[in-house]
Coordinates of C-alpha atoms and ligand atoms in Angstrom, one line a residue:
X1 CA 29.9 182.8 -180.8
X2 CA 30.3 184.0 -177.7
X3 CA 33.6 185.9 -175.9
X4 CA 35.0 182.6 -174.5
X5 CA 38.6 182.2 -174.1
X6 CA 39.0 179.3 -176.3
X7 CA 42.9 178.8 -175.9
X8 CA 42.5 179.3 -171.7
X9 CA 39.3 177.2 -172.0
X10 CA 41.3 174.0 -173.5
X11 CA 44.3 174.6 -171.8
X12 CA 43.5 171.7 -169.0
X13 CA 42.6 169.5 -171.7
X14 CA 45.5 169.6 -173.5
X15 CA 47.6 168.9 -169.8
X16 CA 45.3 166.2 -169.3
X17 CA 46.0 164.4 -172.9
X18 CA 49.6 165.0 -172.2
X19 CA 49.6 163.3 -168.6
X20 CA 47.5 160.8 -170.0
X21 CA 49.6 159.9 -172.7
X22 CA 52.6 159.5 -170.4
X23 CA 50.8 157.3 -167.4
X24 CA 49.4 154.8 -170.2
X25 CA 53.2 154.9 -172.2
X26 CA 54.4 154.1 -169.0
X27 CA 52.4 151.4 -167.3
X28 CA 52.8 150.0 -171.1
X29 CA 56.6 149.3 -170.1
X30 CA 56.2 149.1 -166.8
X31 CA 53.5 146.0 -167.5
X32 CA 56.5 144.7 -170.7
X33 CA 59.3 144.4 -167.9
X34 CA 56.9 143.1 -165.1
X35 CA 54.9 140.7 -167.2
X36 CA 56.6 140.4 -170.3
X37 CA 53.5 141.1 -172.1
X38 CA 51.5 144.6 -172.2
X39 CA 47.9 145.2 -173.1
X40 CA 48.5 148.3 -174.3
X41 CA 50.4 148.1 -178.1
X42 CA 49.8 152.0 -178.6
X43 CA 48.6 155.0 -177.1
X44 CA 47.5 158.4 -178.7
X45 CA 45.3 161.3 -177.7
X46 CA 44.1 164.5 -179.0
X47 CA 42.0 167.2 -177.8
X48 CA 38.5 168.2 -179.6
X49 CA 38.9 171.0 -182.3
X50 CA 36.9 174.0 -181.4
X51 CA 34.5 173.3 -184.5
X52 CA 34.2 169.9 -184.0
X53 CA 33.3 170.7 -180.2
X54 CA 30.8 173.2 -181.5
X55 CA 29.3 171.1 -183.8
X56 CA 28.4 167.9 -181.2
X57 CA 27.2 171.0 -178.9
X58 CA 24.7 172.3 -181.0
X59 CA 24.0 168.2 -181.9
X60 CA 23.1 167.4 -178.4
X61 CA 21.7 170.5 -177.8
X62 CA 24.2 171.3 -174.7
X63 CA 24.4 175.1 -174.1
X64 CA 27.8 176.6 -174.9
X65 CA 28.6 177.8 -171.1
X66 CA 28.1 174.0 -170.3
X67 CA 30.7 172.1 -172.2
X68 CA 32.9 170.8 -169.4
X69 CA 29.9 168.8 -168.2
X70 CA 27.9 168.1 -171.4
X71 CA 30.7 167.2 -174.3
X72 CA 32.7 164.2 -172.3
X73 CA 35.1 163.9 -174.8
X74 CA 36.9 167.3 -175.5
X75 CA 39.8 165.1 -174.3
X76 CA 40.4 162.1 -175.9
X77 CA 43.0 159.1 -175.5
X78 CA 43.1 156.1 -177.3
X79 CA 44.6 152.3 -176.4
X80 CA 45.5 150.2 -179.0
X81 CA 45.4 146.5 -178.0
X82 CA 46.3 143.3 -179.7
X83 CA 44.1 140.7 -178.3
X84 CA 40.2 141.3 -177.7
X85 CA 41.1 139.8 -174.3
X86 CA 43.3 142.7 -173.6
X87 CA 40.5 145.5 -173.5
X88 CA 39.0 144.1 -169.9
X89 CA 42.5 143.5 -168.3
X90 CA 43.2 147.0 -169.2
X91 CA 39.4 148.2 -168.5
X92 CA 40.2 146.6 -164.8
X93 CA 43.5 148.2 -164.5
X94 CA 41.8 151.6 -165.1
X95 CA 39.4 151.0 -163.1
X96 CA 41.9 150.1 -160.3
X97 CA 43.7 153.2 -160.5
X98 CA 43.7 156.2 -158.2
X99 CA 44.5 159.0 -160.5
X100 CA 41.6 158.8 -162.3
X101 CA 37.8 157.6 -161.4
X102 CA 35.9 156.0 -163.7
X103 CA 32.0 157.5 -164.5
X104 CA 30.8 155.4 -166.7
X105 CA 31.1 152.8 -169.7
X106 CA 30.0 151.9 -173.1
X107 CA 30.4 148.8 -174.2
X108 CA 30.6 148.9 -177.8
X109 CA 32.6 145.5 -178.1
X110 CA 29.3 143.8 -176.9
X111 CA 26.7 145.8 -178.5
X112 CA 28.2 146.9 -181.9
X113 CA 27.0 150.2 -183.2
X114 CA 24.9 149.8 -186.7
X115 CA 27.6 151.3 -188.3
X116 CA 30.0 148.4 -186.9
X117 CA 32.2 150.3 -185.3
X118 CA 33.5 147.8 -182.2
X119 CA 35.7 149.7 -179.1
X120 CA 35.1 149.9 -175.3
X121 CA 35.0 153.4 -173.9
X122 CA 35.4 155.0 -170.5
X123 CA 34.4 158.2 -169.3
X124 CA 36.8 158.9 -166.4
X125 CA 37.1 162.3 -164.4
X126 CA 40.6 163.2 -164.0
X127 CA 41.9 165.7 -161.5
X128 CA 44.6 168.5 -163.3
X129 CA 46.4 170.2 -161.3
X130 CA 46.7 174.0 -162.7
X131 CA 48.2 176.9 -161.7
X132 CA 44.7 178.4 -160.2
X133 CA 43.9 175.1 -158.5
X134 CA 43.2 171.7 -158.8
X135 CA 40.7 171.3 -161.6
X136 CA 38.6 168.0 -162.5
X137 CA 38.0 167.3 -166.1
X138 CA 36.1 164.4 -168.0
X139 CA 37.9 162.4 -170.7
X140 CA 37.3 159.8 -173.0
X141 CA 39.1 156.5 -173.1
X142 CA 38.4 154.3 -176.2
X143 CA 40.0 151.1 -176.1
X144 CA 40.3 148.7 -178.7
X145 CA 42.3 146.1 -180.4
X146 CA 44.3 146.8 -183.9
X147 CA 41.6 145.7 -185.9
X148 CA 39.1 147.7 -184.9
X149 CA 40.8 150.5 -184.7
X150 CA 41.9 149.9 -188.5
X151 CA 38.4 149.3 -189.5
X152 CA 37.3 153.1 -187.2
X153 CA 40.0 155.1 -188.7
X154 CA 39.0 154.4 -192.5
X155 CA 35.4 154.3 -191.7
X156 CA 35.5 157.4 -190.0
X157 CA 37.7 158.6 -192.8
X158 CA 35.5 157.8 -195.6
X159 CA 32.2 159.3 -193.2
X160 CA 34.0 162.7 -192.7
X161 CA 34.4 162.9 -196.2
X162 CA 31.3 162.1 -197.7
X163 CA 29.0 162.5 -194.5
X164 CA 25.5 162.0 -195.7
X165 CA 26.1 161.5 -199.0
X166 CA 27.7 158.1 -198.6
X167 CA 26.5 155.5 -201.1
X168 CA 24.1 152.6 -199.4
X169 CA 26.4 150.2 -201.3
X170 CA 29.8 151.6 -199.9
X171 CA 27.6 151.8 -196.3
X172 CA 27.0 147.6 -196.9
X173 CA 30.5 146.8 -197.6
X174 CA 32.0 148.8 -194.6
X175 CA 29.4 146.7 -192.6
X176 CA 31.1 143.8 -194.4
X177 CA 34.7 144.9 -193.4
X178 CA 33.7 145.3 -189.8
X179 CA 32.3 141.9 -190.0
X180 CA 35.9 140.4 -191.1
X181 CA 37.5 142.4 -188.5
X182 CA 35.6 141.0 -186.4
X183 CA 36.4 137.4 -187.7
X184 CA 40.3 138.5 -187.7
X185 CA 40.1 139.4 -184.1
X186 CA 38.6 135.9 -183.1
X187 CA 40.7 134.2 -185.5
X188 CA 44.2 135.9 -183.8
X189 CA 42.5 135.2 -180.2
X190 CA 42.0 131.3 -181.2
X191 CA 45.5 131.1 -182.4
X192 CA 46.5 133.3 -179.2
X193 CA 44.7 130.0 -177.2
X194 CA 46.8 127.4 -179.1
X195 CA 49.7 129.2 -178.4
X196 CA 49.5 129.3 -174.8
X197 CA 47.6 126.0 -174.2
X198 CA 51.1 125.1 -176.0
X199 CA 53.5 127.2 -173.2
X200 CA 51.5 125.3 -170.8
X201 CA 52.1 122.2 -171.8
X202 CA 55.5 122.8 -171.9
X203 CA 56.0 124.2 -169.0
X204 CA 53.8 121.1 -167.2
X205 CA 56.1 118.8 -169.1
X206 CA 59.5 120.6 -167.7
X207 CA 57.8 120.4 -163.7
X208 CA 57.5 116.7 -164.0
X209 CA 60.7 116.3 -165.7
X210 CA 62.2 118.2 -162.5
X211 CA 59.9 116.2 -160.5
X212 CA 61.6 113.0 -161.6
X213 CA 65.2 114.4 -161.2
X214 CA 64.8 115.8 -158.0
X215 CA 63.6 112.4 -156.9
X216 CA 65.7 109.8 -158.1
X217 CA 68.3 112.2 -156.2
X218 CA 66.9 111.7 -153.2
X219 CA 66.9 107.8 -153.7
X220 CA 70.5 108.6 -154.0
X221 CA 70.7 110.2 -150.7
X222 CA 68.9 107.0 -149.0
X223 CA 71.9 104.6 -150.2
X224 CA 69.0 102.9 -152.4
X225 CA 71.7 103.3 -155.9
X226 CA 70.5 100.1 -157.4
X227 CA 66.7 101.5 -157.5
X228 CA 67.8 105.0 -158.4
X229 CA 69.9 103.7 -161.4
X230 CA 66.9 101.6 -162.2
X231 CA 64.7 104.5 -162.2
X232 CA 67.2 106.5 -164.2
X233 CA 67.1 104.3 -167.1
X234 CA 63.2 104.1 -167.1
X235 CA 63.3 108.2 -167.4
X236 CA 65.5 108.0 -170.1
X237 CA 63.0 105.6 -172.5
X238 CA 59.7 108.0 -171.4
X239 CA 62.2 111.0 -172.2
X240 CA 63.0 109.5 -175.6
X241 CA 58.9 108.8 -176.6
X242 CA 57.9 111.8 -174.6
X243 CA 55.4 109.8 -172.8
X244 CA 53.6 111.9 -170.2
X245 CA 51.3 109.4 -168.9
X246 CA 54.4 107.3 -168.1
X247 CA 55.8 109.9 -166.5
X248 CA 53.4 110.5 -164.7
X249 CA 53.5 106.6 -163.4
X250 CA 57.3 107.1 -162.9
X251 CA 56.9 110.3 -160.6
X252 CA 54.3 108.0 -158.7
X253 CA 56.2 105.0 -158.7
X254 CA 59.4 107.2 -157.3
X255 CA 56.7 109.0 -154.5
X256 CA 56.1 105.4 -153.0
X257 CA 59.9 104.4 -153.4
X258 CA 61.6 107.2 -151.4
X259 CA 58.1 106.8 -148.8
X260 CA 59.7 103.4 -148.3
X261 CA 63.3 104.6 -148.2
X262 CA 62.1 106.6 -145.6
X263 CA 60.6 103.7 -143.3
X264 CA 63.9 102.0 -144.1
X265 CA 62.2 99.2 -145.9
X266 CA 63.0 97.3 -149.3
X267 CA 60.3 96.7 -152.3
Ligands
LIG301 P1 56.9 155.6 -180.4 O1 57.5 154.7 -179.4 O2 57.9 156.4 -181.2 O3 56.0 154.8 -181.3 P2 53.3 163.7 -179.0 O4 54.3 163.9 -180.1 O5 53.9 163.0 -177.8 O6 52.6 164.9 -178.7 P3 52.4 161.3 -180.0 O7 52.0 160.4 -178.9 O8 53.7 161.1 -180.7 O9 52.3 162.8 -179.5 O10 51.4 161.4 -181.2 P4 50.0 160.7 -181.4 O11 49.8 161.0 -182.9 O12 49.0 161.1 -180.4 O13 50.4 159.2 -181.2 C1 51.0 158.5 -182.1 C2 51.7 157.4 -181.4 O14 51.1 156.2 -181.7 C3 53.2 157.4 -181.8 O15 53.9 156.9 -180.8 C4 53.1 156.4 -183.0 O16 54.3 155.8 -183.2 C5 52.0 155.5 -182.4 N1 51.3 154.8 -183.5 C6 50.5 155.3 -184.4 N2 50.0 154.4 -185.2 C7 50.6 153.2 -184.8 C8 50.5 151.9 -185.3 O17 49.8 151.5 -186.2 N3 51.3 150.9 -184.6 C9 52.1 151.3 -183.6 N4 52.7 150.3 -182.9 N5 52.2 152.5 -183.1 C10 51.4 153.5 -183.8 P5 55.1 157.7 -180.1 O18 54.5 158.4 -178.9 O19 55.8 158.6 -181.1 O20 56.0 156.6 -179.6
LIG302 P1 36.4 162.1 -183.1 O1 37.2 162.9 -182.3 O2 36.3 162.7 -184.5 O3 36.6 160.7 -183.1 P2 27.6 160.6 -180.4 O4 27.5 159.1 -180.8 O5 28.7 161.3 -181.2 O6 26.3 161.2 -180.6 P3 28.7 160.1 -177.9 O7 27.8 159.6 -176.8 O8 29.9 160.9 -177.4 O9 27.9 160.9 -178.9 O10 29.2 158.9 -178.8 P4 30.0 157.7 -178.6 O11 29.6 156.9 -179.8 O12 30.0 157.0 -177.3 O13 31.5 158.2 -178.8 C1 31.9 159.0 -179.7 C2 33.2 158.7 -180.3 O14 33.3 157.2 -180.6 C3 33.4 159.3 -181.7 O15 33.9 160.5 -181.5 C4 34.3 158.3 -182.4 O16 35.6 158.6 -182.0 C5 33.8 157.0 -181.9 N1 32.7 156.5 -182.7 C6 31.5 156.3 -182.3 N2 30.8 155.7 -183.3 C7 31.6 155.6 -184.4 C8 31.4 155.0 -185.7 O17 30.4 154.6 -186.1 N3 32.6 155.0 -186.5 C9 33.7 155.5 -186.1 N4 34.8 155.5 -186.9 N5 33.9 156.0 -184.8 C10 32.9 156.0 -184.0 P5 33.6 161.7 -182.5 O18 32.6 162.6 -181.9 O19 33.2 161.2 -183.9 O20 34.9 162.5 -182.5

């Protein structure tokens, strides 16, 4: 091995997990209070041991006074999401960002690896400020929602212990596994849909409910109390059978009213 430094050599890689970890922690709350949802569920990061840095060197046969440039992910952070939709949004948010620039991507969420591991990484170059200057570094971002990440952390569990030896069977069954995370992620996305098709509605129902309010008042304000009373108790039959469509009449039915109120004229 040669003389390097090691501790000196990772020392802007550990600064650059620990300002990571704090900018994603905190545009996960900032996004929570904005937007009461985050894409971000969880955050972690670790830097590369020494061996393990070694190892992938020799691997991809980088020479050992070319690390920073060759191994791109002696830094590492990870975002846990809980929707698959969640890994673009935050993709795009990284993207947007001026602290960090964005080299290049692998799309693993598209193109599965044969193992089945599933997650979206970035390679981004980050700029650390030390105390001999500013230094850029490369990091990895993986991003990816809860069940992959369950499905990666055994997998890679199970891999690290047994390497090569790992049975064909066991191999076929973690293929398996991936493919059920797989179905759980699409499964918690379809439900996600229902859900907010369900807000939506909802919320669509509560506008023409206002709607309607707002313009039998104005009836009120033309003097025209016999039609707005009339109009009143027509809401109040839809709002018992919770009758869009006739809602939707009534709101149009109001429109023309208050256009006539307006002219002055009578129905
Ligand atoms: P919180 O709000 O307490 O969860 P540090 O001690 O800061 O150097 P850190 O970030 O604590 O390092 O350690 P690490 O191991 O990199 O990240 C672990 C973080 O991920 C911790 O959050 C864990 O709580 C969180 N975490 C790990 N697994 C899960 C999980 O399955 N679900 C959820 N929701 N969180 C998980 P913090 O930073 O302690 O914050
Ligand atoms: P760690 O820190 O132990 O997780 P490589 O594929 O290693 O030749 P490259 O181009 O860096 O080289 O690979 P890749 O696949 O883009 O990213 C490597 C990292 O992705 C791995 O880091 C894993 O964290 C993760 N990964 C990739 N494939 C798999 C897989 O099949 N199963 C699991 N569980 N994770 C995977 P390291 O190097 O393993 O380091």
């Amino acid at each position: 091995m040669d003389g390097r430094d090691w501790k000196k050599f990772l020392l802007p890689y550990e600064q650059t997990i620990e300002e990571l970890k704090v900018k994603f922690k905190t545009l996960r709350g900032e996004l929570k209070s904005r937007e009461e949802y985050s894409p971000i569920e969880f955050v972690t990061g670790r830097v590369k041991k020494i061996s393990s840095i070694l190892d992938k060197a020799k691997r991809l046969n980088v020479p050992v006074d070319q690390l920073e440039t060759g191994i791109e992910d002696i830094a590492g952070i990870r975002i846990m999401c809980q929707f698959v939709e969640d890994i673009q949004w935050l993709a795009e948010l990284i993207h947007a960002r001026q602290d960090m620039k964005v080299v290049y991507e692998k799309d693993y969420i598209e193109n599965k690896k044969e193992s089945g591991y599933r997650s979206y990484h970035l390679i981004i170059e980050y700029p650390v400020q030390t105390a001999l200057g500013m230094k850029h570094v490369l990091a990895e971002i993986q991003i990816r929602t809860l069940a992959m990440n369950f499905w990666a952390t055994i997998e890679h569990s199970l891999n690290y212990k047994y390497k090569e030896t790992l049975p064909d069977e066991v191999r076929t069954r973690l293929s398996k596994a991936a493919e059920a995370a797989y179905l759980l992620d699409q499964e918690m996305s379809s439900i996600r849909d229902e859900i907010m098709e369900a807000q939506k509605l909802f919320e669509d129902n509560s506008n023409l409910v206002n709607k309607v309010l707002n313009y039998i008042q104005e009836l009120y304000f033309f003097h025209r109390f016999r039609e707005a009373a009339q109009f009143q108790l027509r809401f109040n039959e839809i709002w018992e059978k919770d009758d869009v469509r006739a809602l939707t009449e009534l709101i149009q039915d109001l429109e023309t009213a208050i256009v006539r109120a307006k002219k002055g004229e009578h129905a």
